[in-house]
PDB file of C-alpha atoms and ligand atoms in Angstrom:
ATOM      1  CA  MET N 266       8.259   6.119  -2.726  1.00  0.00           C
ATOM      2  CA  SER N 267       6.374   5.654  -6.543  1.00  0.00           C
ATOM      3  CA  SER N 268       9.228   3.751  -8.049  1.00  0.00           C
ATOM      4  CA  TYR N 269       7.774   0.913  -6.095  1.00  0.00           C
ATOM      5  CA  TRP N 270       4.042   1.877  -7.114  1.00  0.00           C
ATOM      6  CA  SER N 271       5.181   2.331 -10.476  1.00  0.00           C
ATOM      7  CA  GLN N 272       6.667  -1.357 -10.564  1.00  0.00           C
ATOM      8  CA  TYR N 273       3.725  -2.663  -8.860  1.00  0.00           C
ATOM      9  CA  TRP N 274       1.024  -1.132 -11.778  1.00  0.00           C
ATOM     10  CA  GLN N 275       2.968  -2.109 -14.826  1.00  0.00           C
ATOM     11  CA  GLN N 276       2.305  -5.686 -13.316  1.00  0.00           C
ATOM     12  CA  GLY N 277      -0.913  -5.333 -14.398  1.00  0.00           C
ATOM     13  CA  HIS N 278      -3.126  -5.298 -10.838  1.00  0.00           C
ATOM     14  CA  MET N 279      -6.054  -3.631 -10.585  1.00  0.00           C
ATOM     15  CA  THR N 280      -6.160  -2.810  -6.957  1.00  0.00           C
ATOM     16  CA  SER N 281      -3.390  -2.275  -4.657  1.00  0.00           C
ATOM     17  CA  PHE N 282      -4.419  -5.723  -3.080  1.00  0.00           C
ATOM     18  CA  GLY N 283      -3.587  -8.046  -6.381  1.00  0.00           C
ATOM     19  CA  ASN N 284      -4.045 -10.813  -4.372  1.00  0.00           C
ATOM     20  CA  ASP N 285      -7.430 -10.222  -2.331  1.00  0.00           C
ATOM     21  CA  PHE N 286      -8.805  -8.127  -4.576  1.00  0.00           C
ATOM     22  CA  SER N 287      -7.850  -9.030  -8.454  1.00  0.00           C
ATOM     23  CA  ASP N 288     -10.732  -8.135 -10.347  1.00  0.00           C
ATOM     24  CA  ASN N 289     -11.921  -4.973  -8.350  1.00  0.00           C
ATOM     25  CA  TYR N 290     -13.267  -4.205  -4.979  1.00  0.00           C
ATOM     26  CA  THR N 291     -16.041  -6.208  -3.592  1.00  0.00           C
ATOM     27  CA  GLY N 292     -17.545  -6.174  -0.413  1.00  0.00           C
ATOM     28  CA  ALA N 293     -17.777  -3.118   1.966  1.00  0.00           C
ATOM     29  CA  LEU N 294     -15.481  -0.957  -0.084  1.00  0.00           C
ATOM     30  CA  LYS N 295     -17.484  -1.456  -3.010  1.00  0.00           C
ATOM     31  CA  SER N 296     -20.578  -0.549  -1.186  1.00  0.00           C
ATOM     32  CA  LEU N 297     -19.385   2.545   0.173  1.00  0.00           C
ATOM     33  CA  TRP N 298     -18.558   3.797  -3.263  1.00  0.00           C
ATOM     34  CA  GLU N 299     -21.643   2.765  -4.832  1.00  0.00           C
ATOM     35  CA  GLU N 300     -23.100   5.104  -2.094  1.00  0.00           C
ATOM     36  CA  VAL N 301     -20.858   7.660  -2.900  1.00  0.00           C
ATOM     37  CA  PHE N 302     -21.035   8.028  -6.460  1.00  0.00           C
ATOM     38  CA  LYS N 303     -24.566   7.467  -6.454  1.00  0.00           C
ATOM     39  CA  ALA N 304     -25.920  10.833  -4.613  1.00  0.00           C
ATOM     40  CA  VAL N 305     -23.056  12.659  -7.195  1.00  0.00           C
ATOM     41  CA  ALA N 306     -25.366  14.842  -9.488  1.00  0.00           C
ATOM     42  CA  HIS N 307     -25.023  14.124 -13.294  1.00  0.00           C
ATOM     43  CA  ASN N 308     -21.741  15.463 -15.404  1.00  0.00           C
ATOM     44  CA  ASN N 309     -20.331  16.403 -12.353  1.00  0.00           C
ATOM     45  CA  LYS N 310     -16.528  16.298 -11.888  1.00  0.00           C
ATOM     46  CA  VAL N 311     -14.731  13.662  -9.744  1.00  0.00           C
ATOM     47  CA  LEU N 312     -11.337  13.551  -9.082  1.00  0.00           C
ATOM     48  CA  ASP N 313      -9.211  10.449  -7.567  1.00  0.00           C
ATOM     49  CA  ILE N 314      -5.939  11.375  -5.796  1.00  0.00           C
ATOM     50  CA  GLY N 315      -3.338   8.034  -5.752  1.00  0.00           C
ATOM     51  CA  THR N 316      -5.812   6.402  -8.214  1.00  0.00           C
ATOM     52  CA  GLY N 317      -3.534   3.505  -9.071  1.00  0.00           C
ATOM     53  CA  ASN N 318      -4.729   1.833 -11.938  1.00  0.00           C
ATOM     54  CA  GLY N 319      -8.251   3.507 -11.680  1.00  0.00           C
ATOM     55  CA  SER N 320      -9.859   0.808  -9.170  1.00  0.00           C
ATOM     56  CA  ILE N 321     -12.370   3.606  -7.949  1.00  0.00           C
ATOM     57  CA  ILE N 322     -12.835   5.263 -11.095  1.00  0.00           C
ATOM     58  CA  ALA N 323     -13.848   1.583 -13.006  1.00  0.00           C
ATOM     59  CA  LEU N 324     -16.336   0.903 -10.299  1.00  0.00           C
ATOM     60  CA  GLY N 325     -17.428   4.802 -10.353  1.00  0.00           C
ATOM     61  CA  ILE N 326     -18.464   4.598 -14.570  1.00  0.00           C
ATOM     62  CA  GLN N 327     -20.295   1.493 -13.762  1.00  0.00           C
ATOM     63  CA  ILE N 328     -22.446   3.001 -10.967  1.00  0.00           C
ATOM     64  CA  ASN N 329     -23.292   6.518 -12.247  1.00  0.00           C
ATOM     65  CA  PRO N 330     -21.876   6.372 -16.030  1.00  0.00           C
ATOM     66  CA  ASN N 331     -22.607  10.310 -16.418  1.00  0.00           C
ATOM     67  CA  LEU N 332     -20.044  11.423 -14.023  1.00  0.00           C
ATOM     68  CA  TYR N 333     -16.664  12.923 -15.504  1.00  0.00           C
ATOM     69  CA  PHE N 334     -13.791  11.632 -13.641  1.00  0.00           C
ATOM     70  CA  THR N 335      -9.645  12.412 -13.507  1.00  0.00           C
ATOM     71  CA  GLY N 336      -7.079  10.356 -11.872  1.00  0.00           C
ATOM     72  CA  LEU N 337      -4.185  11.293 -10.040  1.00  0.00           C
ATOM     73  CA  ASP N 338      -1.128   9.508  -9.531  1.00  0.00           C
ATOM     74  CA  SER N 339       2.507   9.851  -8.420  1.00  0.00           C
ATOM     75  CA  ALA N 340       3.236   6.462  -9.915  1.00  0.00           C
ATOM     76  CA  LYS N 341       3.911   5.601 -13.636  1.00  0.00           C
ATOM     77  CA  LEU N 342       0.727   3.390 -14.566  1.00  0.00           C
ATOM     78  CA  SER N 343      -0.664   0.667 -16.735  1.00  0.00           C
ATOM     79  CA  LEU N 344      -4.231   1.416 -17.511  1.00  0.00           C
ATOM     80  CA  PRO N 345      -6.675  -1.202 -18.017  1.00  0.00           C
ATOM     81  CA  GLU N 346      -8.502  -1.393 -21.226  1.00  0.00           C
ATOM     82  CA  ILE N 347     -11.912  -0.950 -20.320  1.00  0.00           C
ATOM     83  CA  PHE N 348     -10.917   3.029 -19.940  1.00  0.00           C
ATOM     84  CA  GLN N 349      -9.931   3.332 -23.525  1.00  0.00           C
ATOM     85  CA  ASN N 350     -11.889   5.169 -25.364  1.00  0.00           C
ATOM     86  CA  LEU N 351     -13.693   6.794 -22.972  1.00  0.00           C
ATOM     87  CA  ASP N 352     -14.294  10.246 -23.283  1.00  0.00           C
ATOM     88  CA  LYS N 353     -15.071  11.436 -19.472  1.00  0.00           C
ATOM     89  CA  VAL N 354     -12.213   9.558 -17.805  1.00  0.00           C
ATOM     90  CA  ASP N 355      -8.708  10.822 -17.975  1.00  0.00           C
ATOM     91  CA  PHE N 356      -5.674   9.915 -16.082  1.00  0.00           C
ATOM     92  CA  ILE N 357      -2.473  12.564 -14.889  1.00  0.00           C
ATOM     93  CA  GLU N 358       0.304   9.812 -13.901  1.00  0.00           C
ATOM     94  CA  GLU N 359       3.441  11.159 -12.195  1.00  0.00           C
ATOM     95  CA  ALA N 360       1.897  14.107 -10.637  1.00  0.00           C
ATOM     96  CA  SER N 361       1.922  14.414  -7.123  1.00  0.00           C
ATOM     97  CA  ALA N 362      -1.015  15.543  -4.578  1.00  0.00           C
ATOM     98  CA  GLU N 363       1.085  17.796  -3.500  1.00  0.00           C
ATOM     99  CA  ASP N 364       0.835  19.931  -6.227  1.00  0.00           C
ATOM    100  CA  MET N 365      -1.249  18.974  -8.528  1.00  0.00           C
ATOM    101  CA  PRO N 366      -1.479  20.245 -12.361  1.00  0.00           C
ATOM    102  CA  LEU N 367      -5.484  21.467 -11.871  1.00  0.00           C
ATOM    103  CA  GLN N 368      -6.893  24.775 -12.154  1.00  0.00           C
ATOM    104  CA  ASP N 369      -8.903  26.191  -8.845  1.00  0.00           C
ATOM    105  CA  GLN N 370     -12.231  24.620  -8.440  1.00  0.00           C
ATOM    106  CA  SER N 371     -12.479  22.635 -11.192  1.00  0.00           C
ATOM    107  CA  TYR N 372     -13.882  19.420  -9.088  1.00  0.00           C
ATOM    108  CA  ASP N 373     -17.230  19.135  -7.904  1.00  0.00           C
ATOM    109  CA  CYS N 374     -16.125  16.021  -5.564  1.00  0.00           C
ATOM    110  CA  VAL N 375     -12.551  14.643  -4.695  1.00  0.00           C
ATOM    111  CA  VAL N 376     -12.120  11.293  -4.053  1.00  0.00           C
ATOM    112  CA  SER N 377      -9.161   8.749  -2.765  1.00  0.00           C
ATOM    113  CA  GLN N 378      -8.889   5.790  -1.389  1.00  0.00           C
ATOM    114  CA  PHE N 379      -5.530   4.348   0.400  1.00  0.00           C
ATOM    115  CA  GLY N 380      -4.138   7.330  -1.532  1.00  0.00           C
ATOM    116  CA  ILE N 381      -4.229  10.590   0.131  1.00  0.00           C
ATOM    117  CA  GLU N 382      -2.511   9.643   3.297  1.00  0.00           C
ATOM    118  CA  TYR N 383       0.414   8.844   1.566  1.00  0.00           C
ATOM    119  CA  SER N 384       1.279  12.486   0.650  1.00  0.00           C
ATOM    120  CA  SER N 385       2.499  15.172   2.777  1.00  0.00           C
ATOM    121  CA  LEU N 386      -1.529  16.197   4.208  1.00  0.00           C
ATOM    122  CA  PRO N 387      -0.303  20.134   4.943  1.00  0.00           C
ATOM    123  CA  LYS N 388       0.434  20.594   1.231  1.00  0.00           C
ATOM    124  CA  SER N 389      -2.101  17.581  -0.625  1.00  0.00           C
ATOM    125  CA  LEU N 390      -5.204  18.987   1.987  1.00  0.00           C
ATOM    126  CA  SER N 391      -4.151  22.399   1.218  1.00  0.00           C
ATOM    127  CA  GLU N 392      -4.361  21.297  -2.707  1.00  0.00           C
ATOM    128  CA  VAL N 393      -7.937  19.381  -2.451  1.00  0.00           C
ATOM    129  CA  SER N 394      -9.449  22.676  -0.739  1.00  0.00           C
ATOM    130  CA  ARG N 395      -7.834  24.739  -3.757  1.00  0.00           C
ATOM    131  CA  VAL N 396      -9.519  22.528  -6.809  1.00  0.00           C
ATOM    132  CA  ILE N 397     -12.601  21.676  -5.132  1.00  0.00           C
ATOM    133  CA  LYS N 398     -15.527  23.926  -5.901  1.00  0.00           C
ATOM    134  CA  PRO N 399     -17.208  25.791  -3.164  1.00  0.00           C
ATOM    135  CA  ALA N 400     -20.068  22.858  -1.348  1.00  0.00           C
ATOM    136  CA  GLY N 401     -18.182  20.599  -3.148  1.00  0.00           C
ATOM    137  CA  GLN N 402     -17.698  16.725  -1.505  1.00  0.00           C
ATOM    138  CA  PHE N 403     -14.907  14.904  -0.627  1.00  0.00           C
ATOM    139  CA  HIS N 404     -14.815  11.673   0.433  1.00  0.00           C
ATOM    140  CA  PHE N 405     -11.861   9.452   1.631  1.00  0.00           C
ATOM    141  CA  VAL N 406     -10.953   6.100   2.996  1.00  0.00           C
ATOM    142  CA  VAL N 407      -7.946   5.817   4.594  1.00  0.00           C
ATOM    143  CA  HIS N 408      -5.672   3.384   6.420  1.00  0.00           C
ATOM    144  CA  GLU N 409      -5.926   2.777   9.826  1.00  0.00           C
ATOM    145  CA  CYS N 410      -2.737   1.270  12.131  1.00  0.00           C
ATOM    146  CA  ASP N 411      -5.351  -1.430  13.991  1.00  0.00           C
ATOM    147  CA  SER N 412      -7.135  -2.347  10.800  1.00  0.00           C
ATOM    148  CA  THR N 413      -6.971  -6.249   9.917  1.00  0.00           C
ATOM    149  CA  ILE N 414      -4.867  -4.492   7.083  1.00  0.00           C
ATOM    150  CA  VAL N 415      -2.423  -2.952   8.253  1.00  0.00           C
ATOM    151  CA  LYS N 416      -1.822  -4.380  11.713  1.00  0.00           C
ATOM    152  CA  PRO N 417       0.113  -7.674   9.996  1.00  0.00           C
ATOM    153  CA  ASN N 418       2.041  -5.560   8.171  1.00  0.00           C
ATOM    154  CA  ILE N 419       3.406  -3.944  11.115  1.00  0.00           C
ATOM    155  CA  HIS N 420       4.260  -6.913  12.254  1.00  0.00           C
ATOM    156  CA  ILE N 421       6.004  -8.244   9.224  1.00  0.00           C
ATOM    157  CA  LEU N 422       7.778  -4.827   9.490  1.00  0.00           C
ATOM    158  CA  ASN N 423       9.005  -5.364  12.631  1.00  0.00           C
ATOM    159  CA  ALA N 424      10.586  -9.109  12.018  1.00  0.00           C
ATOM    160  CA  GLY N 425      11.745  -8.072   8.759  1.00  0.00           C
ATOM    161  CA  LYS N 426      13.794  -5.374  10.432  1.00  0.00           C
ATOM    162  CA  ALA N 427      14.211  -7.716  13.619  1.00  0.00           C
ATOM    163  CA  LEU N 428      15.787  -9.618  11.390  1.00  0.00           C
ATOM    164  CA  LEU N 429      18.045  -7.618   9.320  1.00  0.00           C
ATOM    165  CA  ASN N 430      19.946  -6.725  12.765  1.00  0.00           C
ATOM    166  CA  SER N 431      20.159  -9.814  14.013  1.00  0.00           C
ATOM    167  CA  GLU N 432      23.206 -12.503  13.340  1.00  0.00           C
ATOM    168  CA  VAL N 433      21.167 -14.976  11.560  1.00  0.00           C
ATOM    169  CA  ILE N 434      21.693 -13.910   8.186  1.00  0.00           C
ATOM    170  CA  ASP N 435      25.714 -13.859   9.135  1.00  0.00           C
ATOM    171  CA  SER N 436      25.119 -17.439  10.551  1.00  0.00           C
ATOM    172  CA  LEU N 437      23.490 -17.865   7.679  1.00  0.00           C
ATOM    173  CA  ARG N 438      26.569 -17.510   5.535  1.00  0.00           C
ATOM    174  CA  LYS N 439      28.690 -19.073   7.930  1.00  0.00           C
ATOM    175  CA  LEU N 440      26.606 -22.215   7.291  1.00  0.00           C
ATOM    176  CA  PHE N 441      26.869 -22.051   3.508  1.00  0.00           C
ATOM    177  CA  ASN N 442      30.682 -21.840   3.720  1.00  0.00           C
ATOM    178  CA  GLY N 443      31.028 -24.358   6.696  1.00  0.00           C
ATOM    179  CA  LEU N 444      28.788 -26.938   4.014  1.00  0.00           C
ATOM    180  CA  ALA N 445      30.837 -26.169   1.483  1.00  0.00           C
ATOM    181  CA  LYS N 446      33.804 -27.202   2.971  1.00  0.00           C
ATOM    182  CA  TYR N 447      33.201 -29.741   5.413  1.00  0.00           C
ATOM    183  CA  GLY N 448      29.952 -31.287   3.911  1.00  0.00           C
ATOM    184  CA  GLN N 449      26.522 -31.992   5.735  1.00  0.00           C
ATOM    185  CA  GLN N 450      28.099 -34.588   8.304  1.00  0.00           C
ATOM    186  CA  SER N 451      30.736 -32.570   9.986  1.00  0.00           C
ATOM    187  CA  ALA N 452      31.027 -31.626  13.708  1.00  0.00           C
ATOM    188  CA  ILE N 453      31.734 -27.856  12.407  1.00  0.00           C
ATOM    189  CA  THR N 454      29.041 -27.646   9.991  1.00  0.00           C
ATOM    190  CA  ASP N 455      26.504 -29.611  13.079  1.00  0.00           C
ATOM    191  CA  GLN N 456      28.004 -26.212  15.297  1.00  0.00           C
ATOM    192  CA  LEU N 457      26.697 -23.355  12.877  1.00  0.00           C
ATOM    193  CA  ARG N 458      23.855 -25.094  12.057  1.00  0.00           C
ATOM    194  CA  GLN N 459      22.963 -25.101  15.760  1.00  0.00           C
ATOM    195  CA  LYS N 460      23.994 -21.399  16.136  1.00  0.00           C
ATOM    196  CA  LEU N 461      21.963 -20.744  12.959  1.00  0.00           C
ATOM    197  CA  ASN N 462      18.827 -22.596  14.808  1.00  0.00           C
ATOM    198  CA  SER N 463      19.166 -20.356  18.098  1.00  0.00           C
ATOM    199  CA  ASP N 464      19.243 -17.054  16.411  1.00  0.00           C
ATOM    200  CA  ILE N 465      16.575 -17.685  14.192  1.00  0.00           C
ATOM    201  CA  ALA N 466      14.680 -18.842  17.586  1.00  0.00           C
ATOM    202  CA  SER N 467      15.935 -15.812  19.480  1.00  0.00           C
ATOM    203  CA  ILE N 468      13.524 -13.641  16.255  1.00  0.00           C
ATOM    204  CA  ALA N 469      10.830 -16.235  16.349  1.00  0.00           C
ATOM    205  CA  ALA N 470      10.104 -15.857  19.875  1.00  0.00           C
ATOM    206  CA  LYS N 471       9.344 -12.524  19.075  1.00  0.00           C
ATOM    207  CA  HIS N 472       8.088 -12.145  16.295  1.00  0.00           C
ATOM    208  CA  ALA N 473       5.923 -15.544  15.142  1.00  0.00           C
ATOM    209  CA  SER N 474       3.292 -14.316  12.975  1.00  0.00           C
ATOM    210  CA  GLY N 475       5.664 -11.474  11.610  1.00  0.00           C
ATOM    211  CA  LEU N 476       8.545 -13.742  10.513  1.00  0.00           C
ATOM    212  CA  GLN N 477       6.222 -15.768   8.059  1.00  0.00           C
ATOM    213  CA  GLY N 478       4.984 -12.743   6.511  1.00  0.00           C
ATOM    214  CA  THR N 479       9.047 -11.997   5.705  1.00  0.00           C
ATOM    215  CA  ASN N 480       9.252 -15.473   3.647  1.00  0.00           C
ATOM    216  CA  PHE N 481      12.244 -16.131   5.160  1.00  0.00           C
ATOM    217  CA  PRO N 482      11.219 -19.410   6.883  1.00  0.00           C
ATOM    218  CA  VAL N 483      10.398 -20.517   2.860  1.00  0.00           C
ATOM    219  CA  PHE N 484      12.988 -19.260   1.577  1.00  0.00           C
ATOM    220  CA  LEU N 485      15.183 -21.164   4.583  1.00  0.00           C
ATOM    221  CA  LYS N 486      13.674 -24.372   3.356  1.00  0.00           C
ATOM    222  CA  HIS N 487      14.362 -23.893  -0.172  1.00  0.00           C
ATOM    223  CA  VAL N 488      18.107 -22.520   0.360  1.00  0.00           C
ATOM    224  CA  MET N 489      19.344 -25.570   2.535  1.00  0.00           C
ATOM    225  CA  ASN N 490      18.134 -27.698  -0.296  1.00  0.00           C
ATOM    226  CA  PRO N 491      20.694 -30.345  -0.198  1.00  0.00           C
ATOM    227  CA  ASN N 492      21.647 -30.395  -4.030  1.00  0.00           C
ATOM    228  CA  PHE N 493      22.317 -26.639  -4.042  1.00  0.00           C
ATOM    229  CA  GLU N 494      26.039 -25.471  -4.441  1.00  0.00           C
ATOM    230  CA  LEU N 495      27.458 -22.245  -2.295  1.00  0.00           C
ATOM    231  CA  LYS N 496      27.062 -19.960  -5.553  1.00  0.00           C
ATOM    232  CA  GLN N 497      23.668 -20.909  -5.874  1.00  0.00           C
ATOM    233  CA  ARG N 498      23.117 -20.287  -2.190  1.00  0.00           C
ATOM    234  CA  LYS N 499      24.733 -16.995  -2.133  1.00  0.00           C
ATOM    235  CA  SER N 500      22.938 -15.973  -5.263  1.00  0.00           C
ATOM    236  CA  ASP N 501      19.390 -17.007  -3.721  1.00  0.00           C
ATOM    237  CA  LEU N 502      20.558 -15.092  -0.543  1.00  0.00           C
ATOM    238  CA  LYS N 503      21.167 -11.819  -2.030  1.00  0.00           C
ATOM    239  CA  ILE N 504      17.553 -11.852  -4.278  1.00  0.00           C
ATOM    240  CA  PHE N 505      15.854 -12.437  -0.836  1.00  0.00           C
ATOM    241  CA  LEU N 506      17.932  -9.712   1.414  1.00  0.00           C
ATOM    242  CA  ASN N 507      16.963  -7.464  -2.032  1.00  0.00           C
ATOM    243  CA  GLU N 508      13.284  -7.873  -1.853  1.00  0.00           C
ATOM    244  CA  LEU N 509      13.557  -7.661   2.187  1.00  0.00           C
ATOM    245  CA  ASP N 510      14.618  -4.379   1.851  1.00  0.00           C
ATOM    246  CA  GLY N 511      12.254  -3.744  -0.820  1.00  0.00           C
ATOM    247  CA  GLN N 512       9.697  -4.861   1.620  1.00  0.00           C
ATOM    248  CA  ILE N 513      10.784  -2.781   4.263  1.00  0.00           C
ATOM    249  CA  VAL N 514      10.714   0.361   2.542  1.00  0.00           C
ATOM    250  CA  ARG N 515       6.961  -0.329   0.921  1.00  0.00           C
ATOM    251  CA  LEU N 516       5.692  -1.400   4.372  1.00  0.00           C
ATOM    252  CA  SER N 517       7.437   1.616   5.899  1.00  0.00           C
ATOM    253  CA  ASP N 518       5.699   4.111   3.965  1.00  0.00           C
ATOM    254  CA  LEU N 519       1.921   2.110   4.982  1.00  0.00           C
ATOM    255  CA  VAL N 520       2.385   2.688   8.618  1.00  0.00           C
ATOM    256  CA  GLU N 521       3.772   5.830   7.994  1.00  0.00           C
ATOM    257  CA  ALA N 522       0.647   6.188   5.882  1.00  0.00           C
ATOM    258  CA  ALA N 523      -1.899   5.092   8.177  1.00  0.00           C
ATOM    259  CA  MET N 524      -3.437   6.592  11.226  1.00  0.00           C
ATOM    260  CA  ASN N 525      -2.845   6.780  14.458  1.00  0.00           C
ATOM    261  CA  GLU N 526      -4.483   9.523  16.883  1.00  0.00           C
ATOM    262  CA  THR N 527      -1.959  12.003  16.078  1.00  0.00           C
ATOM    263  CA  LYS N 528      -2.162  11.564  12.327  1.00  0.00           C
ATOM    264  CA  HIS N 529      -6.400  11.563  12.561  1.00  0.00           C
ATOM    265  CA  LEU N 530      -6.004  14.770  14.703  1.00  0.00           C
ATOM    266  CA  GLN N 531      -3.472  16.417  12.014  1.00  0.00           C
ATOM    267  CA  LEU N 532      -5.860  15.402   9.220  1.00  0.00           C
ATOM    268  CA  THR N 533      -8.831  16.745  10.447  1.00  0.00           C
ATOM    269  CA  THR N 534      -6.972  19.638  11.995  1.00  0.00           C
ATOM    270  CA  LEU N 535      -6.123  20.455   8.388  1.00  0.00           C
ATOM    271  CA  LEU N 536      -9.417  20.000   6.831  1.00  0.00           C
ATOM    272  CA  LYS N 537     -11.023  22.624   9.128  1.00  0.00           C
ATOM    273  CA  GLU N 538      -7.802  25.214   8.178  1.00  0.00           C
ATOM    274  CA  TYR N 539      -8.444  24.625   4.980  1.00  0.00           C
ATOM    275  CA  GLY N 540     -12.611  25.263   4.804  1.00  0.00           C
ATOM    276  CA  LEU N 541     -13.154  21.586   4.597  1.00  0.00           C
ATOM    277  CA  ASP N 542     -16.578  20.767   6.851  1.00  0.00           C
ATOM    278  CA  LEU N 543     -16.634  17.241   8.266  1.00  0.00           C
ATOM    279  CA  LEU N 544     -19.289  15.099   8.174  1.00  0.00           C
ATOM    280  CA  ASN N 545     -18.529  11.523   8.063  1.00  0.00           C
ATOM    281  CA  ASP N 546     -15.379  10.442  10.505  1.00  0.00           C
ATOM    282  CA  GLU N 547     -16.225   6.716  10.831  1.00  0.00           C
ATOM    283  CA  HIS N 548     -14.569   3.281  10.675  1.00  0.00           C
ATOM    284  CA  ILE N 549     -15.159   0.400   8.004  1.00  0.00           C
ATOM    285  CA  PHE N 550     -15.921  -2.913   9.040  1.00  0.00           C
ATOM    286  CA  GLU N 551     -15.957  -5.810   6.824  1.00  0.00           C
ATOM    287  CA  ASN N 552     -17.503  -9.318   8.820  1.00  0.00           C
ATOM    288  CA  GLY N 553     -17.554  -7.636  11.732  1.00  0.00           C
ATOM    289  CA  LYS N 554     -13.514  -6.504  11.317  1.00  0.00           C
ATOM    290  CA  MET N 555     -11.829  -3.042  10.848  1.00  0.00           C
ATOM    291  CA  ILE N 556     -10.338  -2.683   7.433  1.00  0.00           C
ATOM    292  CA  GLY N 557     -10.195   1.529   7.320  1.00  0.00           C
ATOM    293  CA  ARG N 558     -11.677   4.647   8.155  1.00  0.00           C
ATOM    294  CA  TYR N 559     -13.801   6.310   5.630  1.00  0.00           C
ATOM    295  CA  ILE N 560     -13.742  10.526   6.289  1.00  0.00           C
ATOM    296  CA  SER N 561     -15.885  12.877   4.065  1.00  0.00           C
ATOM    297  CA  GLY N 562     -17.307  16.113   3.856  1.00  0.00           C
ATOM    298  CA  THR N 563     -18.017  19.379   1.805  1.00  0.00           C
ATOM    299  CA  LYS N 564     -16.222  22.523   0.847  1.00  0.00           C
ATOM    300  CA  ALA N 565     -17.394  25.470   2.815  1.00  0.00           C
ATOM    301  CA  ASN N 566     -19.224  28.715   0.378  1.00  0.00           C
TER     302      ASN N 566
HETATM  303  C1  SAM A 194      -2.620   2.085  -2.117  1.00  0.00           C
HETATM  304  S1  SAM A 194      -2.480   2.602  -3.547  1.00  0.00           S
HETATM  305  C2  SAM A 194      -4.231   2.635  -3.459  1.00  0.00           C
HETATM  306  C3  SAM A 194      -4.621   2.553  -5.298  1.00  0.00           C
HETATM  307  C4  SAM A 194      -6.358   2.791  -5.609  1.00  0.00           C
HETATM  308  N1  SAM A 194      -6.492   4.386  -4.811  1.00  0.00           N
HETATM  309  C5  SAM A 194      -6.671   1.700  -4.958  1.00  0.00           C
HETATM  310  O1  SAM A 194      -7.515   1.932  -3.969  1.00  0.00           O
HETATM  311  O2  SAM A 194      -6.516   0.507  -5.251  1.00  0.00           O
HETATM  312  C6  SAM A 194      -1.623   4.066  -3.122  1.00  0.00           C
HETATM  313  C7  SAM A 194      -1.475   4.829  -4.241  1.00  0.00           C
HETATM  314  O3  SAM A 194      -1.068   6.653  -4.035  1.00  0.00           O
HETATM  315  C8  SAM A 194       0.141   6.979  -4.816  1.00  0.00           C
HETATM  316  N2  SAM A 194       0.544   8.060  -4.298  1.00  0.00           N
HETATM  317  C9  SAM A 194       1.593   7.977  -3.217  1.00  0.00           C
HETATM  318  N3  SAM A 194       2.049   9.319  -2.979  1.00  0.00           N
HETATM  319  C10 SAM A 194       1.462  10.170  -3.670  1.00  0.00           C
HETATM  320  C11 SAM A 194       1.150  11.052  -3.516  1.00  0.00           C
HETATM  321  N4  SAM A 194       2.398  12.268  -2.677  1.00  0.00           N
HETATM  322  N5  SAM A 194       0.363  12.282  -4.995  1.00  0.00           N
HETATM  323  C12 SAM A 194      -0.259  11.177  -5.960  1.00  0.00           C
HETATM  324  N6  SAM A 194      -0.358  10.663  -5.579  1.00  0.00           N
HETATM  325  C13 SAM A 194       0.271   9.473  -4.448  1.00  0.00           C
HETATM  326  C14 SAM A 194       0.693   5.777  -5.272  1.00  0.00           C
HETATM  327  O4  SAM A 194       1.462   6.157  -6.394  1.00  0.00           O
HETATM  328  C15 SAM A 194      -0.035   4.594  -5.503  1.00  0.00           C
HETATM  329  O5  SAM A 194      -0.619   4.182  -6.586  1.00  0.00           O
END
């Protein structure tokens, strides 16, 4: 899984929502971390699991420059210049939350935003409990399957899978060949066009909004450019299918990571088992819309 994250971070993104939060998080998420970091005592050590390019640490050093931060991620990162020459911040790349190269009881506070839920919770929460000091705090912001972040992605994932399981791609290939052999105006090409349209219509009937998110409609418009030759169409279809495969892997991971009732119960049960006492377990809202869940607490003494 880390390979697509490595590729993503190498593109220089600051947050995992490159388009929506290009500089860093704002709004409810920023406010939440402001509250958290303001309340951490001076000179305390904070560990950020699934740190990415360090968005939460960047917020942390602005809010409370007296803290020491470690960012840990299984991906290869491309950290922004703001972290250069900061002796209170370090990053551990290509290290997993399930097996952290960190000493027992070495952190006062463990945080994670849209990170820890991607890991295997029985192992990673056991590790959190190991590295956190007695009476230390933990603060997790996690994805929720019903959130406005995850829900549209579930529709895209379902549409993408339906597209691959349908006859659409086969019909599109046949239309490419028909166009090359018989031209735009022939009756055979017309039949092939109708077949493709009816295949697309049956997917759109069930997955209208998700289909847009797969970019198939935009791709179709592009590839049907009458000036394109067969070779060009075939090569563009190959690129589209590769991107769709990547999107399906990424969104499957997101959906698997997001809290549903079962996963939430697993998480809270494990916290208890590892001596991590819950203080907050609540939804986070932005403009009245639920965007995730905030889970925090302390390690028992
Ligand atoms: C959605 S991004 C979140 C990045 C950042 N915390 C943010 O809020 O923008 C998830 C990150 O978790 C990392 N990750 C996934 N599984 C992990 C694991 N088992 N151990 C450590 N990091 C992991 C990924 O590499 C990725 O960088």
